[in-house]
CSV table of C-alpha atoms in Angstrom, one decimal:
chain,number,residue,atom,x,y,z
P,24,MET,CA,0.0,0.0,0.0
P,25,SER,CA,1.4,3.4,-1.0
P,26,GLN,CA,1.8,6.4,1.3
P,27,VAL,CA,0.6,9.8,0.3
P,28,MET,CA,2.4,12.4,2.2
P,29,PRO,CA,1.4,16.1,1.8
P,30,VAL,CA,3.8,18.9,2.5
P,31,ASP,CA,2.1,19.9,5.8
P,32,ALA,CA,2.6,16.3,7.1
P,33,ILE,CA,6.2,16.4,6.1
P,34,GLN,CA,6.8,19.7,7.9
P,35,GLY,CA,5.3,18.2,11.1
P,36,MET,CA,7.6,15.2,11.1
P,37,ASP,CA,10.3,14.4,13.7
P,38,LYS,CA,13.4,16.4,12.7
P,39,PHE,CA,15.6,13.5,12.0
P,40,PHE,CA,13.0,11.4,10.3
P,41,LYS,CA,12.3,14.3,7.9
P,42,MET,CA,16.0,14.8,7.3
P,43,HIS,CA,16.6,11.2,6.4
P,44,LEU,CA,13.5,11.0,4.2
P,45,ILE,CA,14.1,14.1,2.2
P,46,ASN,CA,17.8,13.4,1.8
P,47,SER,CA,16.9,9.9,0.4
P,48,LEU,CA,14.3,11.1,-2.2
P,49,SER,CA,16.9,11.9,-4.9
P,50,GLY,CA,18.2,8.3,-4.8
P,51,ILE,CA,21.8,7.0,-5.1
P,52,LYS,CA,24.5,9.6,-5.7
P,53,SER,CA,28.3,9.6,-5.7
P,54,PRO,CA,29.9,10.3,-2.3
P,55,CYS,CA,33.0,12.5,-2.9
P,56,LEU,CA,35.7,13.8,-0.7
P,57,ILE,CA,36.5,17.5,-1.3
P,58,GLY,CA,40.0,18.5,-0.4
P,59,THR,CA,41.0,22.1,0.5
P,60,LYS,CA,43.9,23.9,2.2
P,61,SER,CA,43.3,26.5,4.9
P,62,HIS,CA,45.0,29.8,5.2
P,63,ARG,CA,47.0,28.2,8.0
P,64,ASP,CA,48.2,25.5,5.6
P,65,ILE,CA,46.1,22.8,7.2
P,66,ASN,CA,44.8,20.1,4.8
P,67,ASN,CA,41.0,19.9,5.0
P,68,LEU,CA,38.8,17.0,3.8
P,69,ALA,CA,35.0,16.8,3.9
P,70,LEU,CA,32.5,14.3,2.5
P,71,PHE,CA,29.8,15.6,0.1
P,72,ASN,CA,27.0,13.8,-1.8
P,73,SER,CA,25.9,16.8,-3.8
P,74,VAL,CA,28.6,16.9,-6.5
P,75,ILE,CA,27.2,17.2,-10.0
P,76,HIS,CA,28.4,17.7,-13.6
P,77,LEU,CA,27.5,21.1,-15.0
P,78,GLY,CA,29.0,21.0,-18.5
P,79,ALA,CA,31.8,19.9,-20.7
P,80,ALA,CA,32.7,23.0,-22.6
P,81,PRO,CA,34.1,24.5,-20.4
P,82,PRO,CA,34.4,21.5,-18.0
P,83,LEU,CA,32.5,22.5,-14.9
P,84,MET,CA,31.4,20.7,-11.7
P,85,GLY,CA,29.6,22.0,-8.7
P,86,PHE,CA,28.4,21.1,-5.2
P,87,MET,CA,26.1,22.4,-2.5
P,88,LEU,CA,27.0,23.8,0.9
P,89,ARG,CA,24.7,24.2,3.8
P,90,PRO,CA,23.9,27.7,5.2
P,91,LEU,CA,26.9,29.7,6.3
P,92,THR,CA,25.4,30.3,9.7
P,93,VAL,CA,28.4,28.4,11.2
P,94,PRO,CA,32.0,28.2,9.9
P,95,ARG,CA,32.2,26.0,6.8
P,96,HIS,CA,35.9,25.2,6.5
P,97,THR,CA,35.6,23.9,2.9
P,98,TYR,CA,33.9,27.1,1.7
P,99,HIS,CA,36.3,29.5,3.5
P,100,ASN,CA,39.4,27.5,2.3
P,101,ILE,CA,38.1,27.6,-1.3
P,102,LEU,CA,37.7,31.4,-1.1
P,103,ALA,CA,41.2,31.7,0.3
P,104,HIS,CA,43.0,29.7,-2.3
P,105,ARG,CA,40.4,29.3,-5.1
P,106,HIS,CA,41.4,25.6,-5.6
P,107,PHE,CA,39.7,22.4,-4.4
P,108,THR,CA,39.8,18.7,-5.3
P,109,ILE,CA,37.0,16.2,-5.8
P,110,ASN,CA,38.0,12.6,-5.0
P,111,HIS,CA,35.7,9.6,-5.5
P,112,VAL,CA,35.1,7.2,-2.6
P,113,THR,CA,35.7,3.5,-3.0
P,114,GLU,CA,34.9,0.4,-1.0
P,115,GLU,CA,38.4,0.5,0.4
P,116,ILE,CA,38.0,3.9,2.0
P,117,TYR,CA,34.3,4.6,2.5
P,118,ARG,CA,34.3,4.2,6.3
P,119,LYS,CA,37.2,6.6,6.6
P,120,ALA,CA,35.5,9.0,4.1
P,121,HIS,CA,32.3,8.9,6.2
P,122,GLN,CA,34.2,9.8,9.3
P,123,THR,CA,35.4,13.1,7.7
P,124,SER,CA,31.8,14.3,8.0
P,125,ALA,CA,32.4,14.7,11.8
P,126,ASN,CA,32.7,18.2,13.1
P,127,TYR,CA,36.5,18.5,13.6
P,128,PRO,CA,38.0,21.8,14.8
P,129,GLU,CA,39.6,24.0,12.2
P,130,GLN,CA,43.1,23.2,13.3
P,131,VAL,CA,42.6,19.5,12.9
P,132,SER,CA,43.3,17.9,9.5
P,133,GLU,CA,40.7,15.3,8.6
P,134,PHE,CA,43.5,13.5,6.6
P,135,GLU,CA,45.3,12.8,9.8
P,136,ALA,CA,42.2,12.2,11.9
P,137,CYS,CA,40.7,9.7,9.5
P,138,ALA,CA,44.0,8.0,8.3
P,139,LEU,CA,43.9,9.2,4.7
P,140,THR,CA,46.9,10.4,2.7
P,141,PRO,CA,47.2,13.9,1.1
P,142,HIS,CA,48.6,13.9,-2.4
P,143,PHE,CA,49.7,17.0,-4.3
P,144,SER,CA,50.2,17.9,-8.0
P,145,ASP,CA,51.9,20.9,-9.6
P,146,GLN,CA,48.6,22.3,-10.8
P,147,ILE,CA,46.4,22.4,-7.7
P,148,ILE,CA,47.2,23.9,-4.3
P,149,ALA,CA,44.6,21.8,-2.6
P,150,PRO,CA,45.3,18.2,-1.5
P,151,TYR,CA,44.0,15.2,-3.3
P,152,VAL,CA,43.2,11.9,-1.5
P,153,ALA,CA,46.0,9.5,-2.5
P,154,GLU,CA,43.8,6.4,-1.8
P,155,SER,CA,41.1,7.6,-4.3
P,156,PRO,CA,41.7,6.3,-7.9
P,157,LEU,CA,39.6,9.1,-9.6
P,158,LYS,CA,40.7,12.6,-8.6
P,159,ILE,CA,39.6,16.0,-10.1
P,160,GLY,CA,41.4,19.3,-9.5
P,161,LEU,CA,39.3,22.4,-9.8
P,162,GLU,CA,39.6,26.2,-9.6
P,163,LEU,CA,36.7,28.3,-8.2
P,164,GLU,CA,34.6,29.7,-11.0
P,165,GLU,CA,31.6,31.2,-9.1
P,166,THR,CA,29.2,30.8,-6.2
P,167,HIS,CA,25.4,31.2,-6.0
P,168,ALA,CA,23.3,31.9,-3.0
P,169,ILE,CA,20.1,29.8,-2.9
P,170,GLN,CA,17.5,32.2,-1.5
P,171,ALA,CA,15.0,29.5,-0.6
P,172,ASN,CA,17.1,27.9,2.1
P,173,GLY,CA,20.3,29.8,2.5
P,174,ASN,CA,22.5,27.2,0.9
P,175,THR,CA,25.4,28.1,-1.4
P,176,PHE,CA,26.2,26.4,-4.7
P,177,VAL,CA,29.9,26.3,-5.6
P,178,VAL,CA,31.0,26.0,-9.2
P,179,GLY,CA,34.5,24.9,-10.1
P,180,ARG,CA,36.3,24.7,-13.5
P,181,ILE,CA,38.2,21.4,-14.0
P,182,ILE,CA,42.0,22.0,-14.2
P,183,GLU,CA,43.1,18.4,-14.3
P,184,VAL,CA,41.9,14.8,-13.9
P,185,ILE,CA,43.9,11.9,-12.5
P,186,TYR,CA,42.7,8.3,-13.1
P,187,PRO,CA,44.0,4.8,-13.9
P,188,ASP,CA,44.4,4.1,-17.7
P,189,GLN,CA,42.3,0.9,-17.7
P,190,VAL,CA,39.1,2.5,-16.4
P,191,VAL,CA,38.6,4.9,-19.4
P,192,ASP,CA,37.6,3.4,-22.7
P,193,ASP,CA,38.4,4.7,-26.2
P,194,ASN,CA,35.2,6.8,-26.2
P,195,GLY,CA,35.9,8.5,-22.8
P,196,HIS,CA,33.5,6.4,-20.7
P,197,ILE,CA,34.6,5.8,-17.1
P,198,ASP,CA,33.7,2.5,-15.6
P,199,LEU,CA,33.1,3.3,-11.9
P,200,SER,CA,32.5,-0.4,-11.1
P,201,GLU,CA,36.1,-1.0,-12.1
P,202,LEU,CA,37.2,1.5,-9.5
P,203,SER,CA,35.1,-0.1,-6.8
P,204,ALA,CA,33.4,3.3,-6.4
P,205,MET,CA,30.5,3.5,-3.9
P,206,GLY,CA,27.1,5.1,-4.0
P,207,VAL,CA,25.2,6.8,-1.2
P,208,CYS,CA,21.5,7.3,-0.5
P,209,GLY,CA,20.7,9.9,2.1
P,210,LEU,CA,23.5,10.6,4.6
P,211,GLU,CA,24.5,7.2,5.8
P,212,ASP,CA,23.4,4.3,3.5
P,213,TYR,CA,26.3,3.1,1.2
P,214,TYR,CA,25.9,0.9,-1.9
P,215,THR,CA,28.3,-0.9,-4.2
P,216,LEU,CA,28.0,-0.2,-7.9
P,217,GLU,CA,27.6,-2.8,-10.7
P,218,LYS,CA,27.6,-1.9,-14.4
P,219,LYS,CA,24.6,-3.5,-16.1
P,220,ASP,CA,24.6,-2.1,-19.6
P,221,ARG,CA,25.5,0.7,-22.0
P,222,LEU,CA,22.7,1.9,-24.2
P,223,PRO,CA,23.3,3.8,-27.4
P,224,TYR,CA,22.6,7.6,-27.7
P,225,ALA,CA,18.8,7.9,-27.9
P,226,ARG,CA,17.3,9.3,-31.1
P,227,PRO,CA,13.7,9.7,-32.3
């Protein structure tokens, strides 16, 4: 039997029940670790499940930040250095990646606290996650304030991509299952990925 839940019923729900329900409605997404460097040269790492592709020409990606009513280390670090990294989460590191979502003090590096390894390139000031096989380095392009709820959408331009040769085919497709990449639904439910099919470009 299906449930019909009008908006007034949703608003009256228990806070945590509502949070989990609404966060799960959009389905499985890619959990990604975003790496930044603070103005004090501390390597910061935080887990996000709101990373999306915005376009290929120019190559852009973005992610959502909660309201800036409390310090958001990732946001302030991006403003300070204008660089950040996006690192895919795999079966090997998803537990450590999840732990980075804890509220660590600004002077604590999540890399050290969660036993992950920073990796640097010549192009990006921000740290990559060495244990992640698919790494993307970006430069801040723009930010957008979401008036409806106070969130901020951050847009970055891709500067470089680091990945193993064998996971990208001749047409540019990336096989995330070969990377043992994970999916996440809501804030805490993790899923393994299995490639089922590749369908041709749809035409009328």
